[in-house]
Amino acid sequence: MGGDSKYLGYFYVAPYVAGLLLFTAFPFAASFYLSFTDYDLLSSPRWTGLDNYTKLFTRDRTFDRSLQVTLLYVFLTVPIKLAFALLIAVILNYRLKAINFFRTAYYVPSILGGSIAIAVLWRYIFAEAGLVNMIIGVVGIEPINWFGDPDNALITITLLRCWQFGSAMVIFLAALQSVDKSLYEAASIDGANQWHLFRYITLPLITPVIFFNLIMQTVQAFQEFNGPYIITEGGPLKSTYLLPLYIYDKAFKSFDMGYASAIAWVLFAIIMVLTLVAFWSSKKWVYYAGDKRS
Amino acid sequence: MEIKLRRRSRLSSAIRYAVLLIFGLIMLYPLIWLIGASFKTNAEIFSSPSFWPDNPTLSGYIQGWQTSTPYTFGRFFWNTFLIITPKVIGTAISCTLVAYGFARFEFPGKRILFATVIATLLLPNVVTRIPQYLLFRDIGWLDSFLPLWVPSAVAGDAFFVFMLIQFLRAIPRDMEEAARVDGANTLQTLVYIVVPMLMPAIISVCLFQFMWTMNDFLGPLIYISSVDKYPVSLALKLSIDTTEAFDWNQILAMSVLALAPSLAVFFLAQKYFIEGISTGGVKG
């Protein structure tokens, strides 16, 4: 675009820059500032230094509990979900005739994703006399108290999100389909079996996508709100009281904006640290083929 | 040897189909069951694992539609539509402009600006939510649809900007350059050359935004306080809270209706969803 001013691009990205400043950068900085204040919406924010953080880490039992169940939830949900997604994608990749049909069938739950209707459905099928207990009853297992027992409630949310492995699966499948078939043929001639092919060719080639899914799903899981809010309402005994619920209650029920911001920043710090660790470790396990696109 | 091999591969593919089918059935059964249960009477709702209603009834739909509020569900569907339409249009226009700017122009600071797109992609909303709320409160937009519309109208969803940039990178520039030689300016080139070629991706963006907005709950929960402005998601939550002994068949019937638009859109346009999500993840 020879004759154009070198500033012409700004005209097109202007909306993004406006949005970035107004709705991302400014709120980002503001929430950091607010986390050092006491702010109840009635009077202006009062600077309290590190008080919020000190209270969080030393005198807030609810926070301890909430952090614990959040970490448990994320470390349970993300690996199971990704393992499912990869397994199904690998099976689908065997040039099956009905690949499109299955891909669609498995993707449907993900599309309905975070909708309240699905959360309502979950609440119903895990109810005391609900579908799940009826089905395990047929096999002869005693009905399980899903929502009354603090040991079980979180599992229902994990199951809900693992049921929605579709988008990760679609991404895996696209990556698997772009693997060069001639590599397999060459290796097969050298006597490699199915497992070798998967372990030494497929897996290394799709590590970038595993990495992408891992990051995306982790960031998402840390922000889970709809599931516990509707299905278990954070209970029993706060066993599903994930940090986003705690932040919501502090901010929009007790109007304790400063404290809520501090919790949000702790959550953000955890996500950041894990993301950085993932990026840093990716040098060791993520294999990037030469970039074919210029 | 030859025959043995062939038989083995036929067997293993049969096993694969069986696994996929059984698993697919398990996956879809909750949805099938939900649809069946919405036609059951309340007495029957917890009685059998079969999805087939013994005495099918529409009472769940008829009573559920009325709600415990002065409004019917029709009002809540209309509100959802009022939220979605401007949001989708604003997203499509702003994200296309921005992606074009990033993919086809060089300007000072472009690299840094693009890095912020990626950073925003990974930034948890939880950090910015409270000040955003305070901002909209100070402008006086609480209890209106504006907080739900405006961020999307300025390319606020980094995922879509990123997705469109990825698509644009894969489109050769010859046509655009030819248009420029013929004297078209960059905006004309965008409208007449790029947008038609990018249409499948733009449709993907619109569909995803449609779904996400259908499913959005926290946004309306924070910003919308009057029942007459409630979208379907809030109305469903309200119906759980207000029915004492849970009129399950009414709630489930309304859940089916709440999912119906998303399901219809998905089945009509699944290819756009698959392509969109694949491009976001693979070509990155």
XYZ file of C-alpha atoms in Angstrom:
578
model
C 0.000 0.000 0.000
C 2.671 2.414 -1.175
C 1.096 5.869 -1.188
C -0.691 5.572 2.120
C 0.273 7.434 5.216
C 1.961 5.172 7.731
C -0.712 6.227 10.208
C -3.644 4.993 8.123
C -3.760 1.720 10.083
C -4.672 3.670 13.209
C -8.008 4.580 11.633
C -8.939 0.891 11.509
C -7.642 -0.160 14.900
C -9.029 2.961 16.606
C -12.177 1.234 17.957
C -10.021 -1.449 19.519
C -7.683 1.102 21.115
C -10.652 3.029 22.538
C -12.124 -0.162 23.981
C -8.773 -1.300 25.294
C -8.209 1.939 27.205
C -11.780 2.318 28.500
C -12.829 -1.223 29.269
C -9.593 -3.117 29.841
C -6.568 -0.982 30.723
C -8.337 1.519 32.940
C -10.426 -1.075 34.851
C -7.307 -3.222 35.203
C -5.392 -0.397 36.869
C -8.426 0.723 38.849
C -9.035 -2.703 40.343
C -5.396 -2.862 41.411
C -5.793 0.497 43.147
C -9.143 -0.490 44.688
C -7.618 -3.630 46.167
C -5.658 -1.385 48.547
C -8.738 0.528 49.646
C -11.907 0.200 51.628
C -14.791 1.097 49.338
C -18.486 0.537 50.087
C -19.914 2.633 47.210
C -21.350 5.172 49.692
C -18.263 7.259 50.426
C -15.179 7.505 48.232
C -12.494 4.776 48.468
C -10.371 4.989 51.616
C -6.699 3.942 51.295
C -5.943 1.105 53.706
C -2.634 -0.130 52.297
C -2.093 -3.854 52.585
C -4.980 -4.421 55.009
C -7.160 -6.295 52.529
C -4.355 -8.662 51.616
C -3.271 -9.193 55.207
C -6.812 -10.030 56.166
C -7.167 -12.368 53.197
C -4.097 -14.385 54.005
C -4.295 -14.432 57.766
C -7.841 -14.025 59.043
C -10.216 -15.113 56.314
C -11.307 -18.719 56.706
C -13.786 -18.399 53.842
C -10.987 -17.349 51.507
C -8.832 -20.313 52.566
C -11.693 -22.697 51.883
C -12.603 -21.004 48.618
C -9.022 -21.033 47.331
C -8.688 -24.689 48.256
C -11.818 -25.783 46.384
C -10.937 -23.575 43.402
C -7.526 -25.205 42.993
C -9.037 -28.646 43.511
C -11.689 -27.916 40.913
C -9.233 -26.630 38.287
C -6.679 -29.411 38.734
C -9.453 -31.986 38.562
C -11.433 -30.552 35.664
C -8.819 -29.381 33.171
C -6.774 -32.607 32.836
C -9.851 -34.863 32.650
C -11.505 -32.609 30.104
C -8.421 -32.396 27.884
C -7.750 -36.140 28.117
C -11.306 -36.824 26.970
C -11.054 -34.294 24.172
C -7.782 -35.750 22.891
C -8.890 -39.371 23.171
C -12.110 -38.783 21.238
C -10.323 -36.632 18.656
C -7.762 -39.411 18.060
C -10.507 -42.024 17.614
C -12.408 -39.713 15.260
C -9.287 -39.082 13.235
C -9.183 -42.667 11.939
C -10.833 -41.610 8.690
C -14.199 -42.808 9.874
C -17.075 -42.364 7.457
C -19.313 -40.748 10.038
C -16.719 -38.332 11.419
C -18.886 -35.259 10.845
C -21.855 -36.804 12.583
C -19.885 -37.728 15.691
C -18.000 -34.472 15.745
C -21.318 -32.629 15.772
C -22.858 -34.897 18.410
C -19.921 -34.399 20.758
C -19.803 -30.683 20.131
C -23.454 -29.979 20.978
C -23.009 -29.934 24.779
C -20.171 -27.416 24.449
C -22.239 -25.071 22.344
C -24.881 -24.949 25.037
C -21.922 -24.332 27.310
C -22.471 -22.047 30.207
C -26.180 -21.628 29.699
C -28.401 -21.499 32.732
C -30.770 -24.036 31.188
C -28.015 -26.662 31.225
C -27.116 -25.829 34.833
C -30.795 -26.289 35.715
C -30.787 -29.625 33.910
C -27.728 -30.698 35.913
C -29.397 -29.777 39.144
C -32.280 -31.983 38.125
C -30.410 -35.071 36.918
C -28.167 -35.170 39.995
C -31.108 -34.650 42.365
C -31.776 -37.287 45.011
C -34.288 -39.109 42.805
C -32.754 -37.814 39.583
C -31.595 -39.566 36.450
C -28.061 -40.371 37.619
C -29.198 -42.125 40.788
C -31.887 -43.997 38.842
C -29.323 -45.283 36.360
C -26.785 -46.385 38.961
C -29.714 -47.929 40.829
C -30.334 -50.185 37.830
C -26.754 -51.442 38.183
C -27.398 -51.955 41.897
C -25.439 -49.047 43.384
C -26.972 -47.215 46.310
C -28.207 -43.706 45.429
C -25.497 -41.122 46.007
C -26.171 -37.920 47.888
C -24.687 -35.547 45.306
C -25.653 -32.158 46.676
C -25.887 -32.873 50.391
C -22.414 -34.295 50.790
C -19.477 -31.832 50.649
C -17.311 -34.607 49.196
C -19.550 -35.047 46.159
C -20.940 -31.654 45.217
C -17.846 -30.389 43.394
C -17.761 -33.540 41.271
C -21.105 -32.632 39.712
C -19.644 -29.359 38.422
C -16.517 -31.112 37.188
C -18.695 -33.634 35.362
C -20.708 -30.835 33.787
C -17.607 -29.141 32.391
C -16.003 -32.415 31.296
C -19.216 -33.183 29.434
C -18.426 -30.033 27.482
C -15.084 -31.092 26.041
C -16.280 -30.317 22.506
C -14.400 -27.155 21.638
C -11.081 -28.598 22.821
C -11.890 -31.733 20.819
C -12.623 -29.781 17.628
C -9.303 -27.954 17.970
C -7.433 -31.232 18.555
C -9.163 -32.790 15.593
C -8.195 -29.944 13.282
C -4.580 -30.306 14.406
C -4.614 -34.086 13.936
C -6.002 -33.710 10.429
C -3.182 -31.381 9.473
C -0.478 -33.901 10.425
C 1.400 -34.972 7.302
C 0.318 -38.555 6.498
C 3.581 -39.400 4.755
C 5.343 -39.309 8.138
C 3.192 -42.217 9.286
C 3.851 -44.184 6.150
C 7.595 -43.742 6.462
C 7.567 -44.799 10.105
C 5.321 -47.801 9.397
C 7.816 -49.050 6.809
C 10.448 -48.833 9.532
C 8.263 -51.138 11.639
C 6.588 -48.693 14.029
C 3.312 -49.849 15.579
C 0.195 -47.749 16.299
C 1.386 -46.689 19.739
C 4.802 -45.644 18.410
C 3.148 -43.580 15.696
C 1.024 -41.789 18.254
C 3.741 -41.338 20.845
C 6.594 -40.253 18.563
C 4.847 -38.536 15.661
C 1.335 -37.398 16.503
C 1.880 -36.253 20.059
C 4.959 -34.059 19.410
C 3.297 -32.487 16.376
C 0.186 -31.461 18.274
C 1.960 -30.138 21.382
C 1.309 -26.502 20.313
C -2.404 -27.220 20.320
C -2.244 -29.097 23.623
C -0.515 -26.038 25.016
C -3.152 -23.685 23.584
C -6.023 -25.774 24.967
C -4.332 -26.151 28.336
C -3.932 -22.398 28.775
C -7.412 -21.549 27.525
C -9.186 -24.196 29.571
C -7.260 -23.313 32.731
C -8.038 -19.605 32.491
C -11.665 -20.530 31.877
C -11.896 -23.022 34.730
C -10.551 -20.523 37.249
C -13.448 -18.233 36.340
C -16.214 -20.814 36.683
C -19.310 -19.106 38.033
C -22.577 -20.265 36.466
C -22.224 -23.933 37.419
C -21.757 -23.599 41.175
C -23.995 -20.522 41.364
C -27.004 -22.335 39.915
C -26.407 -26.023 40.643
C -25.065 -26.085 44.183
C -25.265 -22.413 45.177
C -21.746 -22.719 46.576
C -22.672 -25.368 49.124
C -22.808 -27.662 50.984
C -20.421 -26.273 53.618
C -18.829 -24.045 50.938
C -17.501 -27.133 49.159
C -18.301 -25.557 45.771
C -17.750 -21.958 46.804
C -15.270 -21.111 44.047
C -13.403 -17.798 44.168
C -15.542 -16.086 41.486
C -18.593 -16.724 43.698
C -16.824 -15.240 46.690
C -15.803 -12.188 44.630
C -19.373 -11.775 43.384
C -20.825 -11.965 46.899
C -18.292 -9.501 48.311
C -18.734 -7.044 45.436
C -22.427 -7.204 44.624
C -24.018 -8.465 47.818
C -21.953 -6.825 50.587
C -20.728 -3.983 48.324
C -17.251 -4.471 49.705
C -15.572 -3.397 46.456
C -12.050 -3.004 47.804
C -11.959 -6.430 49.388
C -13.548 -8.043 46.337
C -10.875 -6.430 44.144
C -8.166 -7.857 46.373
C -9.601 -11.373 46.003
C -9.835 -10.830 42.239
C -6.180 -9.837 42.144
C -5.121 -12.900 44.099
C -7.062 -15.034 41.631
C -5.458 -13.138 38.756
C -1.991 -13.616 40.255
C -2.538 -17.370 40.507
C -3.672 -17.571 36.872
C -0.724 -15.388 35.794
C 1.852 -17.472 37.639
C 0.473 -20.715 36.225
C 0.350 -19.245 32.715
C 3.944 -18.019 32.984
C 5.073 -21.403 34.274
C 3.309 -23.009 31.321
C 4.959 -20.615 28.848
C 8.333 -21.075 30.448
C 8.082 -24.857 30.481
C 6.697 -24.900 26.932
C 10.219 -24.443 25.591
C 10.938 -27.915 26.902
C 7.893 -29.789 25.667
C 6.158 -27.819 22.941
C 7.501 -28.597 19.495
C 7.052 -25.907 16.865
C 7.694 -27.038 13.336
C 9.263 -24.445 11.035
C 6.660 -21.763 10.482
C 5.313 -22.511 7.017
C 3.381 -19.291 6.765
C 5.470 -16.205 6.141
C -1.712 -63.135 6.374
C -3.444 -60.657 4.091
C -6.943 -61.859 5.072
C -6.089 -61.930 8.754
C -4.938 -58.332 8.625
C -8.043 -57.197 6.838
C -10.297 -58.981 9.299
C -8.439 -57.445 12.196
C -8.787 -53.947 10.831
C -12.493 -54.487 10.168
C -12.944 -55.691 13.743
C -11.046 -52.761 15.221
C -13.043 -50.282 13.191
C -16.249 -51.970 14.376
C -15.029 -51.577 17.946
C -14.256 -47.924 17.322
C -17.738 -47.302 15.961
C -19.308 -49.103 18.911
C -17.298 -47.051 21.418
C -18.169 -43.808 19.648
C -21.845 -44.683 19.434
C -22.233 -45.737 23.062
C -20.269 -42.753 24.237
C -22.258 -40.442 21.976
C -25.473 -41.774 23.409
C -24.237 -41.125 26.959
C -23.247 -37.627 25.866
C -26.584 -36.771 24.310
C -28.878 -38.592 26.715
C -29.149 -35.720 29.218
C -30.450 -33.494 26.411
C -32.852 -36.129 25.081
C -34.042 -36.701 28.613
C -34.551 -32.996 29.185
C -36.778 -32.749 26.116
C -38.758 -35.830 27.173
C -39.107 -34.625 30.757
C -40.497 -31.278 29.629
C -43.588 -33.152 28.399
C -44.015 -35.181 31.584
C -46.385 -34.397 34.423
C -44.805 -33.287 37.667
C -45.777 -36.584 39.262
C -43.829 -38.535 36.685
C -40.708 -36.441 36.624
C -38.673 -38.491 39.086
C -40.203 -41.872 38.374
C -38.269 -43.564 35.581
C -34.953 -43.261 33.733
C -36.807 -43.426 30.420
C -37.136 -40.159 28.579
C -40.512 -41.123 27.110
C -43.442 -39.450 28.925
C -46.279 -41.821 29.906
C -49.040 -39.257 29.520
C -47.521 -36.479 27.439
C -48.772 -33.055 28.448
C -48.101 -29.485 27.413
C -48.929 -28.139 30.867
C -45.267 -27.512 31.673
C -45.003 -25.248 28.646
C -48.336 -23.535 29.156
C -47.859 -22.794 32.867
C -44.126 -22.148 32.605
C -44.690 -19.557 29.901
C -46.841 -17.519 32.307
C -44.105 -17.182 34.989
C -44.628 -15.832 38.496
C -43.978 -12.285 37.260
C -46.419 -9.957 35.477
C -44.640 -10.902 32.212
C -44.644 -14.006 30.079
C -41.522 -15.704 28.782
C -42.224 -13.964 25.490
C -41.090 -10.730 27.114
C -37.832 -12.335 28.275
C -37.136 -13.771 24.832
C -37.748 -10.332 23.346
C -35.280 -8.806 25.835
C -32.691 -11.423 24.926
C -33.201 -10.514 21.291
C -32.777 -6.809 22.146
C -29.472 -7.573 23.832
C -28.156 -9.912 21.154
C -28.913 -8.017 17.949
C -26.938 -4.797 18.552
C -24.207 -6.816 20.213
C -23.732 -9.123 17.234
C -23.831 -6.288 14.678
C -21.403 -4.165 16.702
C -19.054 -7.108 17.129
C -19.050 -7.951 13.414
C -18.347 -4.403 12.241
C -15.773 -3.420 14.856
C -13.840 -6.700 14.810
C -13.665 -6.681 10.997
C -12.292 -3.128 10.918
C -9.730 -3.884 13.609
C -8.613 -7.205 12.141
C -8.170 -5.495 8.754
C -6.080 -2.798 10.402
C -3.821 -5.361 12.042
C -3.534 -7.751 9.124
C -3.034 -5.302 6.247
C -1.267 -2.208 7.614
C 2.052 -1.337 9.150
C 2.003 1.419 11.746
C 4.190 2.507 14.654
C 3.445 0.475 17.773
C 1.619 -2.308 15.903
C 3.572 -5.087 17.557
C 2.855 -3.829 21.048
C -0.792 -3.287 20.229
C -1.097 -6.786 18.829
C 0.543 -8.149 21.964
C -2.273 -6.516 23.960
C -4.807 -8.484 21.865
C -3.141 -11.712 22.979
C -2.834 -10.465 26.555
C -6.517 -9.528 26.640
C -7.321 -12.993 25.325
C -5.712 -14.433 28.434
C -6.836 -11.754 30.880
C -9.478 -13.077 33.254
C -12.593 -10.878 33.166
C -12.779 -11.202 36.897
C -10.058 -8.545 37.275
C -11.782 -5.841 35.250
C -15.387 -6.576 36.181
C -15.676 -4.430 39.315
C -14.217 -1.192 37.884
C -16.250 -1.717 34.707
C -19.335 -1.860 36.871
C -18.300 1.315 38.692
C -17.637 3.019 35.358
C -21.090 2.171 34.011
C -22.629 3.202 37.324
C -20.960 6.630 37.109
C -22.149 7.143 33.530
C -25.646 6.204 34.706
C -26.057 3.118 32.519
C -27.000 0.621 35.225
C -30.211 -1.280 34.547
C -29.968 -0.682 30.810
C -28.609 -2.816 27.971
C -25.789 -0.375 27.226
C -23.143 -2.066 29.421
C -23.865 -5.280 27.532
C -23.689 -3.640 24.085
C -20.954 -1.048 24.198
C -17.825 -3.103 25.020
C -18.603 -5.396 22.087
C -19.094 -2.457 19.731
C -15.454 -1.454 20.240
C -14.009 -4.885 19.444
C -13.989 -5.817 23.106
C -13.879 -9.557 22.448
C -10.220 -10.209 21.691
C -10.953 -13.764 20.630
C -12.922 -12.571 17.599
C -10.307 -10.012 16.572
C -7.683 -12.730 16.806
C -9.814 -15.187 14.840
C -10.424 -12.726 11.998
C -6.736 -11.787 11.836
C -5.922 -15.488 11.468
C -8.410 -15.829 8.627
C -7.136 -12.685 6.914
C -3.569 -13.912 7.023
C -4.613 -16.897 4.972
C -6.257 -14.777 2.259
C -3.886 -13.694 -0.548
C -3.625 -9.963 -1.184
C -3.615 -9.942 -5.013
C -7.257 -8.892 -5.359
C -6.825 -6.064 -2.886
C -3.701 -4.810 -4.605
C -5.454 -4.898 -7.972
C -8.310 -2.855 -6.527
C -5.869 -0.304 -5.137
C -4.182 -0.003 -8.527
C -7.607 0.694 -10.025
C -7.920 3.616 -7.643
C -10.001 2.233 -4.779
C -9.141 3.563 -1.343
C -8.547 1.236 1.616
C -12.113 1.479 2.906
C -13.576 0.609 -0.494
C -11.118 -2.263 -0.747
C -12.261 -3.519 2.631
C -15.968 -3.283 1.821
C -15.917 -4.598 -1.762
C -13.010 -7.036 -1.758
C -12.061 -8.172 1.742
C -15.476 -8.472 3.410
C -16.929 -10.785 0.737
C -13.877 -13.054 0.987
C -13.944 -12.930 4.757
C -17.696 -13.554 4.977
C -17.507 -17.149 6.272
C -15.286 -15.990 9.132
C -17.514 -13.017 9.905
C -20.504 -15.351 10.023
C -18.544 -17.550 12.451
C -17.934 -14.549 14.667
C -21.616 -13.576 14.619
C -22.708 -17.100 15.482
C -20.277 -17.452 18.357
C -21.289 -14.082 19.736
C -24.929 -15.110 19.428
C -24.289 -18.271 21.451
C -22.164 -16.585 24.081
C -24.733 -13.863 24.579
C -27.548 -16.423 24.791
C -25.554 -18.176 27.511
C -24.390 -15.033 29.270
C -25.659 -14.857 32.805
C -23.193 -12.881 34.884
C -23.433 -9.779 32.672
C -27.210 -9.383 32.988
C -27.036 -10.486 36.635
C -24.781 -7.556 37.480
C -26.273 -4.874 35.244
C -29.984 -5.613 34.867
C -32.133 -5.160 37.945
C -35.691 -4.582 36.673
C -37.609 -7.732 35.885
C -39.132 -6.149 32.766
C -35.629 -6.015 31.234
C -34.631 -9.555 32.207
C -33.226 -11.807 29.498
C -34.121 -15.509 29.456
C -31.113 -16.564 31.564
C -32.116 -14.356 34.499
C -35.779 -15.321 34.130
C -34.851 -19.006 34.425
C -32.877 -18.362 37.562
C -35.837 -16.413 38.926
C -38.197 -19.304 38.229
C -35.959 -21.644 40.244
C -35.925 -19.204 43.131
C -39.642 -18.507 43.201
C -41.127 -21.989 42.912
C -41.322 -23.387 46.408
C -41.400 -27.098 45.708
C -39.877 -26.734 42.243
C -42.428 -27.157 39.507
C -39.815 -29.122 37.646
C -41.821 -29.681 34.497
C -42.386 -25.938 34.050
C -38.734 -25.101 34.674
C -37.561 -27.842 32.323
C -40.032 -26.821 29.626
C -38.687 -23.255 29.766
C -35.126 -24.608 29.723
C -35.919 -26.444 26.499
C -37.242 -23.215 24.994
C -34.155 -21.351 26.218
C -31.898 -23.857 24.458
C -33.991 -24.113 21.289
C -32.611 -21.023 19.474
C -29.013 -22.065 20.154
C -29.634 -25.614 19.003
C -31.424 -24.471 15.854
C -28.644 -22.033 14.970
C -25.983 -24.631 15.646
C -27.537 -27.304 13.465
C -28.170 -24.874 10.626
C -24.619 -23.547 10.661
C -22.375 -26.075 12.385
C -19.660 -25.798 9.749
C -19.039 -22.162 10.727
C -18.610 -23.125 14.354
C -16.178 -25.910 13.583
C -14.132 -23.700 11.238
C -14.122 -20.762 13.618
C -12.968 -22.691 16.637
C -10.386 -24.635 14.614
C -8.855 -21.472 13.176
C -8.631 -19.817 16.558
C -6.696 -22.731 17.957
C -4.685 -24.267 15.177
C -3.321 -21.592 12.910
C -2.075 -19.555 15.863
